[in-house]
Coordinates of C-alpha atoms and ligand atoms in Angstrom, one line a residue:
M1 CA 82.4 -17.7 23.4
H2 CA 84.4 -20.7 24.8
E3 CA 87.8 -19.2 24.1
N4 CA 89.7 -22.2 25.4
I5 CA 88.4 -24.8 23.1
N6 CA 90.2 -25.7 20.0
R7 CA 87.2 -25.5 17.6
K8 CA 87.4 -27.2 14.2
W9 CA 84.6 -27.8 11.8
W10 CA 85.2 -31.5 11.5
K11 CA 84.8 -31.9 15.2
E12 CA 81.3 -30.4 15.2
K13 CA 79.9 -32.5 12.3
V14 CA 77.7 -35.5 12.4
V15 CA 78.6 -38.1 9.8
Y16 CA 76.2 -40.4 8.1
Q17 CA 77.7 -43.5 6.7
L18 CA 76.0 -44.6 3.5
Y19 CA 76.4 -48.1 2.0
P20 CA 75.5 -47.4 -1.6
R21 CA 74.9 -51.0 -2.6
S22 CA 72.0 -51.2 -0.2
F23 CA 70.6 -47.7 -0.3
K24 CA 68.3 -47.3 -3.3
D25 CA 68.2 -49.1 -6.6
T26 CA 66.9 -47.0 -9.6
N27 CA 67.7 -49.2 -12.6
G28 CA 66.1 -52.4 -11.4
D29 CA 69.2 -54.6 -11.1
G30 CA 68.7 -55.2 -7.4
I31 CA 71.8 -53.2 -6.5
G32 CA 71.7 -49.7 -5.1
D33 CA 73.2 -46.9 -7.3
L34 CA 74.3 -43.3 -7.3
K35 CA 71.1 -42.2 -8.9
G36 CA 69.3 -43.8 -6.0
I37 CA 71.3 -41.7 -3.5
I38 CA 70.5 -38.6 -5.6
E39 CA 66.8 -39.5 -5.4
K40 CA 67.1 -39.6 -1.6
L41 CA 69.1 -36.4 -1.1
D42 CA 66.2 -34.6 0.5
Y43 CA 65.7 -37.4 2.9
I44 CA 69.4 -37.3 3.7
Q45 CA 69.2 -33.6 4.3
S46 CA 66.1 -34.0 6.4
L47 CA 68.2 -36.0 8.9
G48 CA 70.2 -33.0 9.8
I49 CA 73.5 -34.8 9.3
D50 CA 76.5 -32.8 7.9
V51 CA 78.8 -35.2 6.2
V52 CA 78.2 -38.4 4.1
W53 CA 80.8 -41.1 4.1
L54 CA 80.3 -43.3 1.1
N55 CA 81.6 -46.8 1.1
P56 CA 83.7 -47.5 -2.0
I57 CA 82.0 -46.7 -5.3
Y58 CA 85.0 -47.3 -7.5
E59 CA 85.3 -49.9 -10.3
S60 CA 85.6 -53.3 -8.6
P61 CA 84.9 -57.0 -9.2
N62 CA 83.3 -57.0 -5.8
D63 CA 85.0 -59.9 -4.2
D64 CA 84.8 -57.8 -1.0
M65 CA 82.0 -55.5 -2.0
G66 CA 84.0 -52.7 -3.4
Y67 CA 87.0 -53.0 -1.1
D68 CA 88.8 -54.6 -4.0
I69 CA 89.3 -51.7 -6.4
S70 CA 90.3 -52.3 -10.0
D71 CA 90.3 -48.6 -11.0
F72 CA 90.5 -45.8 -8.5
R73 CA 89.4 -43.2 -11.0
S74 CA 86.2 -44.6 -12.3
I75 CA 82.8 -45.5 -10.9
M76 CA 81.6 -49.1 -10.4
K77 CA 79.3 -49.9 -13.3
E78 CA 76.5 -51.2 -11.1
F79 CA 76.6 -47.8 -9.3
G80 CA 76.5 -45.6 -12.4
T81 CA 78.8 -43.1 -14.1
M82 CA 81.1 -40.2 -13.3
E83 CA 78.4 -37.9 -14.4
D84 CA 76.1 -39.4 -11.8
F85 CA 78.9 -38.9 -9.2
D86 CA 79.3 -35.2 -10.2
L87 CA 75.6 -34.7 -9.8
L88 CA 75.6 -36.4 -6.4
L89 CA 78.4 -34.3 -5.2
K90 CA 76.7 -31.1 -6.4
G91 CA 73.4 -32.2 -4.8
L92 CA 75.1 -32.8 -1.5
H93 CA 77.0 -29.6 -1.5
S94 CA 74.0 -27.5 -2.5
R95 CA 72.3 -28.9 0.6
G96 CA 75.3 -28.0 2.8
I97 CA 76.4 -31.6 3.2
K98 CA 80.0 -32.6 2.8
L99 CA 81.2 -35.9 1.2
I100 CA 84.0 -38.1 2.3
M101 CA 85.1 -41.1 0.2
D102 CA 86.6 -44.4 1.3
L103 CA 90.3 -44.7 0.4
V104 CA 91.3 -48.3 0.1
A105 CA 95.1 -48.0 -0.2
N106 CA 96.4 -51.0 1.6
H107 CA 95.5 -53.3 -1.3
T108 CA 93.9 -53.3 -4.7
S109 CA 91.9 -55.8 -6.7
D110 CA 94.0 -58.5 -8.4
E111 CA 92.2 -57.1 -11.5
H112 CA 93.8 -53.7 -11.2
T113 CA 96.3 -53.0 -14.0
W114 CA 99.1 -52.6 -11.5
F115 CA 98.6 -56.1 -10.3
K116 CA 98.0 -57.6 -13.7
E117 CA 101.4 -56.1 -14.7
S118 CA 103.1 -57.0 -11.5
R119 CA 102.4 -60.7 -11.8
K120 CA 103.6 -60.9 -15.4
S121 CA 107.4 -61.0 -14.7
K122 CA 110.0 -60.3 -12.1
D123 CA 111.3 -57.4 -14.1
N124 CA 108.0 -55.8 -14.8
P125 CA 108.0 -52.1 -13.9
Y126 CA 105.1 -52.8 -11.5
R127 CA 106.6 -55.8 -9.9
N128 CA 107.6 -53.8 -6.8
Y129 CA 104.1 -52.4 -6.3
Y130 CA 103.2 -55.5 -4.3
H131 CA 104.8 -57.9 -1.8
W132 CA 106.3 -60.9 -3.6
W133 CA 108.1 -63.8 -2.0
D134 CA 110.3 -65.9 -4.4
A135 CA 109.4 -69.6 -4.0
D136 CA 113.1 -70.5 -4.6
K137 CA 113.5 -69.2 -1.0
G138 CA 111.0 -71.8 0.2
K139 CA 107.6 -71.1 1.7
P140 CA 107.0 -67.6 3.1
P141 CA 106.6 -67.3 6.9
Y142 CA 103.0 -68.0 7.7
R143 CA 100.5 -65.1 7.8
W144 CA 96.9 -65.6 8.6
S145 CA 94.4 -64.1 6.2
I146 CA 91.0 -63.0 7.4
F147 CA 89.1 -63.7 4.1
D148 CA 91.2 -66.4 2.5
K149 CA 89.7 -69.8 1.7
E150 CA 92.5 -71.5 3.7
S151 CA 93.2 -68.5 6.0
N152 CA 96.6 -68.2 4.3
A153 CA 97.7 -64.7 3.4
W154 CA 100.3 -65.9 0.8
K155 CA 99.0 -67.1 -2.6
Y156 CA 101.3 -69.0 -4.9
D157 CA 101.4 -67.6 -8.5
A158 CA 103.0 -70.0 -11.0
T159 CA 103.8 -67.4 -13.7
T160 CA 106.8 -66.2 -11.7
N161 CA 107.1 -69.0 -9.2
S162 CA 106.4 -66.6 -6.3
Y163 CA 103.9 -65.9 -3.6
Y164 CA 102.1 -62.6 -3.2
L165 CA 100.8 -61.2 0.1
H166 CA 97.1 -60.6 0.7
I167 CA 95.9 -60.0 4.2
F168 CA 92.4 -60.0 3.0
S169 CA 91.0 -62.2 0.2
E170 CA 93.3 -63.6 -2.5
K171 CA 91.7 -61.0 -4.8
Q172 CA 93.0 -58.2 -2.6
P173 CA 96.8 -58.2 -3.0
D174 CA 98.6 -55.8 -0.5
L175 CA 100.3 -52.8 -2.0
N176 CA 104.0 -52.3 -1.2
W177 CA 104.2 -48.9 0.5
E178 CA 107.9 -49.2 0.8
N179 CA 107.9 -48.3 -2.9
P180 CA 107.7 -44.5 -3.3
E181 CA 106.0 -44.9 -6.7
V182 CA 103.1 -46.6 -4.9
R183 CA 102.8 -43.9 -2.4
N184 CA 102.9 -41.1 -5.0
A185 CA 100.3 -43.0 -7.1
V186 CA 98.0 -43.1 -4.0
Y187 CA 98.5 -39.4 -3.3
D188 CA 97.7 -38.6 -6.9
I189 CA 94.4 -40.6 -6.6
M190 CA 93.6 -38.7 -3.4
K191 CA 94.2 -35.4 -5.2
F192 CA 92.2 -36.4 -8.1
W193 CA 89.1 -36.8 -5.9
L194 CA 89.8 -33.8 -3.7
D195 CA 90.2 -31.7 -6.9
K196 CA 86.8 -32.9 -7.9
G197 CA 85.6 -31.2 -4.8
I198 CA 85.1 -34.0 -2.2
D199 CA 85.7 -33.1 1.4
G200 CA 88.0 -35.9 2.7
F201 CA 88.6 -39.6 3.2
R202 CA 87.9 -42.5 5.5
L203 CA 91.1 -44.4 5.3
D204 CA 90.6 -48.2 5.1
V205 CA 92.8 -50.4 7.3
I206 CA 95.4 -47.5 7.3
A207 CA 97.5 -49.1 10.1
C208 CA 98.3 -52.0 7.8
I209 CA 100.1 -50.0 5.1
S210 CA 103.5 -50.2 6.7
K211 CA 104.7 -53.8 7.3
D212 CA 107.9 -55.4 8.5
I213 CA 109.0 -56.6 5.1
S214 CA 111.5 -59.0 6.5
F215 CA 108.4 -61.0 7.3
P216 CA 109.7 -62.6 10.5
E217 CA 108.2 -66.0 11.6
M218 CA 105.2 -65.6 13.8
P219 CA 105.4 -67.7 17.0
K220 CA 103.1 -70.7 16.7
D221 CA 99.8 -70.5 18.7
M222 CA 100.2 -66.8 19.4
P223 CA 96.9 -65.3 20.7
V224 CA 95.1 -63.0 18.2
G225 CA 95.5 -59.9 20.4
E226 CA 99.2 -60.1 20.1
W227 CA 99.4 -60.4 16.3
F228 CA 99.6 -56.8 15.5
P229 CA 103.3 -56.3 15.0
Y230 CA 103.1 -58.9 12.2
Y231 CA 100.3 -57.1 10.4
T232 CA 99.9 -53.5 11.3
Q233 CA 101.7 -50.4 12.5
G234 CA 104.9 -51.3 10.8
P235 CA 108.1 -49.3 11.2
H236 CA 107.3 -46.6 8.7
L237 CA 103.6 -46.0 9.4
H238 CA 104.1 -42.5 10.9
D239 CA 106.5 -41.5 8.1
Y240 CA 103.9 -42.4 5.6
L241 CA 101.1 -40.6 7.4
Q242 CA 103.2 -37.5 7.7
E243 CA 104.1 -37.7 4.0
M244 CA 100.4 -38.2 3.1
N245 CA 99.6 -35.1 5.2
R246 CA 102.3 -33.1 3.6
E247 CA 101.5 -34.2 0.1
V248 CA 97.7 -34.2 0.3
F249 CA 95.9 -33.2 3.5
S250 CA 97.8 -30.0 4.1
K251 CA 96.9 -28.7 0.7
Y252 CA 93.1 -29.0 1.2
D253 CA 90.5 -28.0 3.9
C254 CA 89.4 -31.6 4.2
M255 CA 88.7 -34.1 6.9
N256 CA 90.0 -37.6 7.5
V257 CA 89.4 -40.6 9.6
G258 CA 91.6 -43.6 9.7
E259 CA 90.4 -47.2 10.4
M260 CA 93.0 -48.1 13.0
S261 CA 93.5 -51.6 14.2
F262 CA 95.3 -52.4 17.5
V263 CA 95.7 -48.8 18.5
T264 CA 95.8 -48.1 22.2
T265 CA 95.3 -45.0 24.3
D266 CA 99.0 -45.0 24.9
N267 CA 100.0 -44.5 21.2
A268 CA 96.8 -42.8 20.1
L269 CA 98.2 -39.3 20.1
L270 CA 101.0 -40.3 17.8
F271 CA 98.4 -40.4 15.1
V272 CA 96.2 -37.4 15.9
D273 CA 98.2 -34.9 17.9
E274 CA 97.9 -31.9 15.6
D275 CA 101.5 -30.9 16.0
R276 CA 102.6 -34.2 14.4
N277 CA 100.7 -33.5 11.2
E278 CA 99.4 -37.0 10.6
L279 CA 95.6 -37.7 10.9
Q280 CA 92.8 -35.7 12.4
T281 CA 90.9 -38.7 13.7
F282 CA 90.7 -42.5 13.6
Y283 CA 88.4 -45.1 14.9
H284 CA 89.4 -47.9 17.2
F285 CA 87.7 -51.2 17.9
D286 CA 87.9 -51.5 21.7
H287 CA 84.2 -51.4 22.4
T288 CA 83.2 -53.7 19.5
G289 CA 84.3 -56.9 21.2
A290 CA 81.1 -56.8 23.2
R291 CA 78.9 -60.0 22.6
I292 CA 81.7 -61.5 20.6
S293 CA 83.6 -64.6 21.7
K294 CA 86.9 -63.8 23.3
E295 CA 88.4 -67.0 22.0
N296 CA 87.3 -66.6 18.3
F297 CA 85.9 -63.4 17.0
M298 CA 84.0 -65.2 14.2
Y299 CA 81.6 -66.4 16.9
A300 CA 79.0 -64.6 19.0
D301 CA 78.9 -64.8 22.8
D302 CA 75.9 -63.2 24.4
D303 CA 77.4 -63.5 27.8
N304 CA 80.4 -61.3 26.9
W305 CA 78.6 -58.1 27.9
D306 CA 79.8 -56.1 30.8
L307 CA 78.4 -52.6 30.9
V308 CA 80.8 -51.4 33.6
A309 CA 83.8 -52.6 31.6
W310 CA 82.3 -51.1 28.4
K311 CA 81.8 -47.7 30.1
K312 CA 85.4 -47.7 31.1
I313 CA 86.5 -48.2 27.5
F314 CA 84.7 -45.0 26.6
Y315 CA 86.0 -43.2 29.6
K316 CA 89.6 -44.2 28.8
W317 CA 89.3 -43.1 25.2
D318 CA 87.7 -39.8 26.1
K319 CA 90.6 -39.0 28.5
A320 CA 93.1 -39.9 25.8
F321 CA 91.9 -36.9 23.8
A322 CA 91.0 -34.6 26.6
E323 CA 93.9 -32.2 25.9
K324 CA 95.0 -33.0 22.4
G325 CA 93.7 -34.9 19.4
W326 CA 90.0 -35.8 18.8
G327 CA 87.9 -39.0 18.9
T328 CA 85.2 -40.6 16.9
I329 CA 82.2 -42.5 18.2
Y330 CA 80.2 -45.2 16.4
L331 CA 78.2 -48.3 17.2
G332 CA 77.4 -49.6 13.8
N333 CA 78.9 -49.8 10.3
H334 CA 79.0 -52.1 7.3
D335 CA 81.5 -54.5 9.1
M336 CA 79.2 -55.0 12.1
S337 CA 75.8 -56.5 12.8
R338 CA 73.1 -53.9 13.6
M339 CA 73.7 -51.5 16.5
V340 CA 70.5 -52.2 18.4
S341 CA 70.9 -55.9 18.0
R342 CA 74.5 -55.8 19.3
F343 CA 74.6 -53.2 22.0
G344 CA 70.9 -52.7 22.7
N345 CA 67.8 -54.8 22.7
D346 CA 66.1 -55.6 19.4
S347 CA 63.0 -57.4 20.8
E348 CA 59.7 -56.0 19.7
E349 CA 59.1 -54.7 23.2
F350 CA 62.3 -52.7 23.5
R351 CA 63.6 -52.1 19.9
T352 CA 62.3 -48.5 19.6
L353 CA 63.3 -47.5 23.2
S354 CA 66.7 -49.0 22.9
S355 CA 67.5 -47.5 19.5
K356 CA 66.6 -44.0 20.8
M357 CA 68.8 -44.7 23.8
L358 CA 71.7 -45.6 21.6
H359 CA 71.3 -42.5 19.5
T360 CA 71.3 -40.4 22.6
F361 CA 74.6 -42.0 23.5
L362 CA 76.1 -41.5 20.1
L363 CA 75.1 -37.9 19.9
S364 CA 76.1 -36.8 23.4
M365 CA 79.7 -37.9 23.5
R366 CA 82.8 -35.9 23.1
A367 CA 83.9 -37.2 19.7
T368 CA 82.7 -36.9 16.1
P369 CA 79.6 -39.2 15.8
Y370 CA 79.3 -41.7 12.9
I371 CA 75.8 -43.0 12.3
Y372 CA 75.3 -45.9 9.9
N373 CA 72.4 -45.8 7.5
G374 CA 69.4 -47.7 8.6
D375 CA 70.3 -47.1 12.3
E376 CA 68.3 -43.9 12.1
I377 CA 65.2 -46.0 11.9
G378 CA 66.5 -48.7 14.2
M379 CA 67.0 -51.5 11.7
V380 CA 67.8 -54.9 13.2
N381 CA 69.7 -58.1 12.4
T382 CA 68.3 -60.7 10.1
N383 CA 70.0 -63.6 12.0
H384 CA 70.1 -65.9 8.9
T385 CA 71.3 -69.4 9.7
N386 CA 71.4 -70.6 6.1
I387 CA 74.5 -70.0 4.0
E388 CA 72.4 -69.3 0.9
N389 CA 71.4 -66.0 2.6
Y390 CA 75.0 -64.7 2.7
Q391 CA 77.0 -62.7 0.3
D392 CA 80.0 -61.8 2.4
V393 CA 83.3 -63.4 1.4
Y394 CA 84.2 -63.5 5.0
T395 CA 81.3 -65.6 6.1
I396 CA 81.3 -67.8 3.0
N397 CA 85.0 -68.7 3.0
Y398 CA 85.1 -69.5 6.7
Y399 CA 81.9 -71.6 6.5
N400 CA 83.4 -73.6 3.5
Q401 CA 86.6 -74.0 5.3
L402 CA 84.9 -75.6 8.3
K403 CA 82.8 -77.8 6.1
Q404 CA 85.9 -79.0 4.2
K405 CA 87.6 -79.8 7.4
G406 CA 84.5 -81.6 8.6
E407 CA 84.1 -79.2 11.5
D408 CA 80.9 -77.8 12.9
H409 CA 79.9 -75.4 10.0
D410 CA 76.2 -75.2 11.0
G411 CA 77.2 -74.4 14.6
F412 CA 79.4 -71.7 13.3
L413 CA 76.5 -70.2 11.2
N414 CA 74.1 -70.4 14.1
S415 CA 76.4 -68.3 16.2
H416 CA 77.9 -66.1 13.5
A417 CA 74.3 -65.2 12.3
K418 CA 74.2 -62.8 15.2
I419 CA 77.3 -60.9 14.3
S420 CA 77.8 -61.3 10.6
R421 CA 78.5 -58.3 8.5
D422 CA 75.6 -59.0 6.2
N423 CA 73.3 -58.2 9.1
G424 CA 74.3 -54.6 8.7
R425 CA 74.2 -54.6 4.9
T426 CA 70.5 -55.5 4.2
P427 CA 68.7 -53.0 2.0
M428 CA 67.3 -49.8 3.4
Q429 CA 63.7 -50.1 4.4
W430 CA 62.0 -47.2 2.7
N431 CA 58.3 -48.2 2.9
D432 CA 56.0 -51.2 3.1
T433 CA 55.8 -52.0 -0.6
A434 CA 57.6 -55.0 -2.1
Q435 CA 61.3 -55.2 -1.3
A436 CA 60.8 -52.3 1.1
G437 CA 60.8 -49.9 -1.8
F438 CA 64.5 -50.5 -2.3
T439 CA 64.3 -52.2 -5.7
S440 CA 61.8 -53.4 -8.3
A441 CA 64.0 -56.5 -8.8
T442 CA 65.4 -59.2 -6.5
P443 CA 67.8 -57.4 -4.2
W444 CA 71.4 -58.5 -4.1
L445 CA 70.9 -59.3 -0.4
A446 CA 67.5 -60.2 1.0
V447 CA 65.5 -57.4 2.7
N448 CA 64.7 -57.9 6.4
E449 CA 61.3 -59.4 6.7
N450 CA 60.2 -56.8 9.2
Y451 CA 60.1 -54.0 6.6
K452 CA 56.3 -53.8 6.6
T453 CA 56.3 -52.2 10.0
L454 CA 59.9 -50.9 10.2
N455 CA 60.5 -48.4 7.5
V456 CA 61.3 -44.8 6.8
E457 CA 57.8 -43.8 5.5
E458 CA 56.1 -45.1 8.6
Q459 CA 58.5 -43.4 10.9
E460 CA 58.5 -40.0 9.1
S461 CA 54.8 -39.6 10.0
D462 CA 55.1 -40.8 13.6
P463 CA 56.4 -38.1 15.9
D464 CA 57.5 -40.8 18.4
S465 CA 59.5 -42.8 15.9
V466 CA 63.2 -43.5 16.3
L467 CA 63.7 -41.4 13.1
N468 CA 62.2 -38.3 14.6
Y469 CA 63.9 -38.9 17.9
F470 CA 67.2 -39.1 16.0
K471 CA 66.6 -35.9 14.2
N472 CA 65.7 -34.1 17.4
M473 CA 68.8 -35.4 19.1
I474 CA 71.0 -34.1 16.2
Q475 CA 69.4 -30.7 16.6
L476 CA 70.2 -30.7 20.4
R477 CA 73.8 -31.5 19.7
K478 CA 74.0 -28.7 17.2
K479 CA 72.5 -26.2 19.5
N480 CA 74.8 -27.1 22.4
M481 CA 78.5 -26.9 21.8
T482 CA 78.8 -28.4 25.3
L483 CA 77.7 -31.7 23.8
V484 CA 80.6 -31.4 21.4
Y485 CA 83.4 -30.0 23.5
G486 CA 82.3 -30.3 27.1
A487 CA 84.2 -32.5 29.6
F488 CA 82.9 -36.0 30.0
E489 CA 82.7 -37.6 33.5
L490 CA 81.0 -40.9 34.5
V491 CA 78.3 -40.8 37.1
D492 CA 77.8 -43.9 39.3
E493 CA 80.4 -45.6 37.3
D494 CA 80.0 -49.1 38.8
N495 CA 76.3 -49.2 38.1
Q496 CA 75.8 -52.4 36.1
Q497 CA 72.6 -51.3 34.4
I498 CA 73.0 -47.6 33.8
F499 CA 75.5 -45.7 31.8
A500 CA 75.3 -42.1 33.1
Y501 CA 77.6 -39.2 32.6
T502 CA 77.9 -35.5 32.6
R503 CA 79.1 -33.1 29.9
Q504 CA 80.2 -29.8 31.1
L505 CA 81.6 -26.7 29.5
E506 CA 82.2 -23.7 31.8
N507 CA 78.8 -23.4 33.6
D508 CA 76.8 -25.3 31.2
K509 CA 76.2 -28.9 32.3
F510 CA 74.2 -31.8 31.1
L511 CA 73.5 -35.2 32.7
V512 CA 72.8 -38.2 30.4
I513 CA 71.1 -41.2 31.9
L514 CA 70.9 -44.4 29.9
N515 CA 69.5 -47.6 31.4
F516 CA 71.0 -50.3 29.1
S517 CA 69.2 -53.1 30.9
D518 CA 65.7 -54.6 30.4
Q519 CA 64.9 -54.1 34.1
T520 CA 64.1 -51.2 36.2
A521 CA 67.3 -49.6 37.5
V522 CA 68.4 -47.2 40.2
L523 CA 70.9 -44.4 39.7
N524 CA 73.1 -43.5 42.7
T525 CA 74.0 -39.9 42.4
S526 CA 74.0 -36.8 44.5
I527 CA 73.4 -34.7 41.5
E528 CA 70.0 -33.0 41.9
I529 CA 67.8 -33.9 39.0
N530 CA 65.1 -31.4 38.2
E531 CA 62.4 -33.1 36.2
N532 CA 61.4 -29.9 34.5
N533 CA 64.8 -29.7 32.9
I534 CA 64.6 -32.9 30.8
L535 CA 65.4 -31.9 27.3
I536 CA 64.6 -35.2 25.7
S537 CA 63.5 -38.7 26.8
N538 CA 62.3 -41.9 25.3
Y539 CA 59.6 -42.4 28.0
K540 CA 56.7 -40.0 28.3
Q541 CA 56.6 -40.5 32.1
P542 CA 59.5 -38.8 33.7
H543 CA 61.6 -40.9 36.1
H544 CA 60.9 -40.9 39.7
N545 CA 63.4 -40.8 42.6
N546 CA 66.2 -41.9 40.4
V547 CA 64.5 -45.1 39.4
Y548 CA 64.5 -45.7 35.7
S549 CA 62.5 -48.0 33.5
P550 CA 64.1 -50.5 31.1
M551 CA 66.0 -48.9 28.2
H552 CA 65.1 -45.6 29.7
Q553 CA 67.1 -42.6 28.8
S554 CA 66.9 -39.0 29.8
F555 CA 68.9 -36.1 28.8
I556 CA 68.9 -33.3 31.4
N557 CA 70.2 -29.8 31.6
Ligands
NOJ1 C1 87.9 -52.7 6.3 C2 86.6 -52.5 5.6 O1 85.7 -51.7 6.4 C3 86.0 -53.9 5.3 O2 84.7 -53.8 4.8 C4 86.9 -54.5 4.3 O3 86.5 -55.8 4.1 C5 88.4 -54.5 4.8 N1 88.8 -53.3 5.3 C6 89.3 -54.8 3.6 O4 89.4 -53.7 2.8

């Protein structure tokens, strides 16, 4: 069947992103652990997903919750042991589920042996593993740092009278990929895990690994959107990715997905055109600007939401991969606030309808879907406006900076509360017992207060729950390769309330209708809609004469 499509197993999978710190705590320290994931393996299997992406579980001082790795070959103590890991991998594989790990290779922790050595002296064998700027040359050209206390990506280190580069926090020094020893060390780490049997990697900030190491001065007051040549996609990025492919990916039947900043549809295929032997897929950020301030992405802006423009982003990206390459689709992850709060409507009235609608979207697009844990039950933001409720280095450092400068730090928090990363990191809500059944202790990050009514147990027994809807939608995707490979076309594209599209493969055609608004909406289309052919819907009453209720979605064959 379907002879003309370029089938690959990793295109047909549904990925479940699992944030171990917040999944399930079994040893009573308030932090999720590998044994907790093992305990929930049957639940994970019951979802019908095919691949688990684990956020970093390696040894780490947790300045940035595991994205600051101090030993790539051992497991973070809070999470357990290598024996636990082996059991987890076995448990997943025996259930037919693959595992991809997070590869954080742009930087390490400052507590990694490489860095500890590197900072000791200028002639240390590890000196060249990182980017150093000799203070005798004066101050290095300014680079902004997203997590730094002063937003400065260069940190002075007195031992050798030099500065080191850290795009993220000062505890995350950037590795020097120009050095072949660094690259080989990273490939060895990748092979170590693949040889253990894992099925691939999500590649953290992979576009940043190659930099212009002449570090040219950045023009003052340059708008954020134009910064990328100073941070990402440096001159050797494609060489390094091809080398990584040659040295690692080509030797295993594995999958990979790169986190790709500032990528455009114009250069997308340079990364994922199969003939170039680089990556299989990446994820971009174009749609994630919705409801974030255009002036400063640390702030929310509810008015920055334009469904028509948003639809066009997805259309453009779909077309970029229509002939070659392959896309990914996601609406939530550990770096974002909750999907239904950001892109849907998390009010009591619409939360359930809206979550179902967003799952229909995620699972009916031409791209590999990534579903973030908790979204399968429609978890929502906590919206905390008190700094004590935050654990994220990003929020805390920016808040303190504003406070020190005497700027409006409370105003920042009131706004940031809607988009903070910690919104997406609150513990999984398993049941209505204390701490949502996540832990017997005080959790590392407070559980959302709504856990008594919004939890897995409740939804498992409710046939109309978001959870059961999500499972049904996964099955529909699995049964219909048209939903994976079929062409995507917008319907009534200028409709400001409804996101509607068709998916078609040969004679098999589906129509998806999603009313993103909280008002009744009319779809203008000449496509004849037969109400008997609705495969799934979040409203019991079918639509009438192309008029759709708020947050309505239908999925029609
Ligand atoms: C992207 C990760 O997703 C994020 O959580 C992390 O803070 C940065 N990379 C730095 O590793």
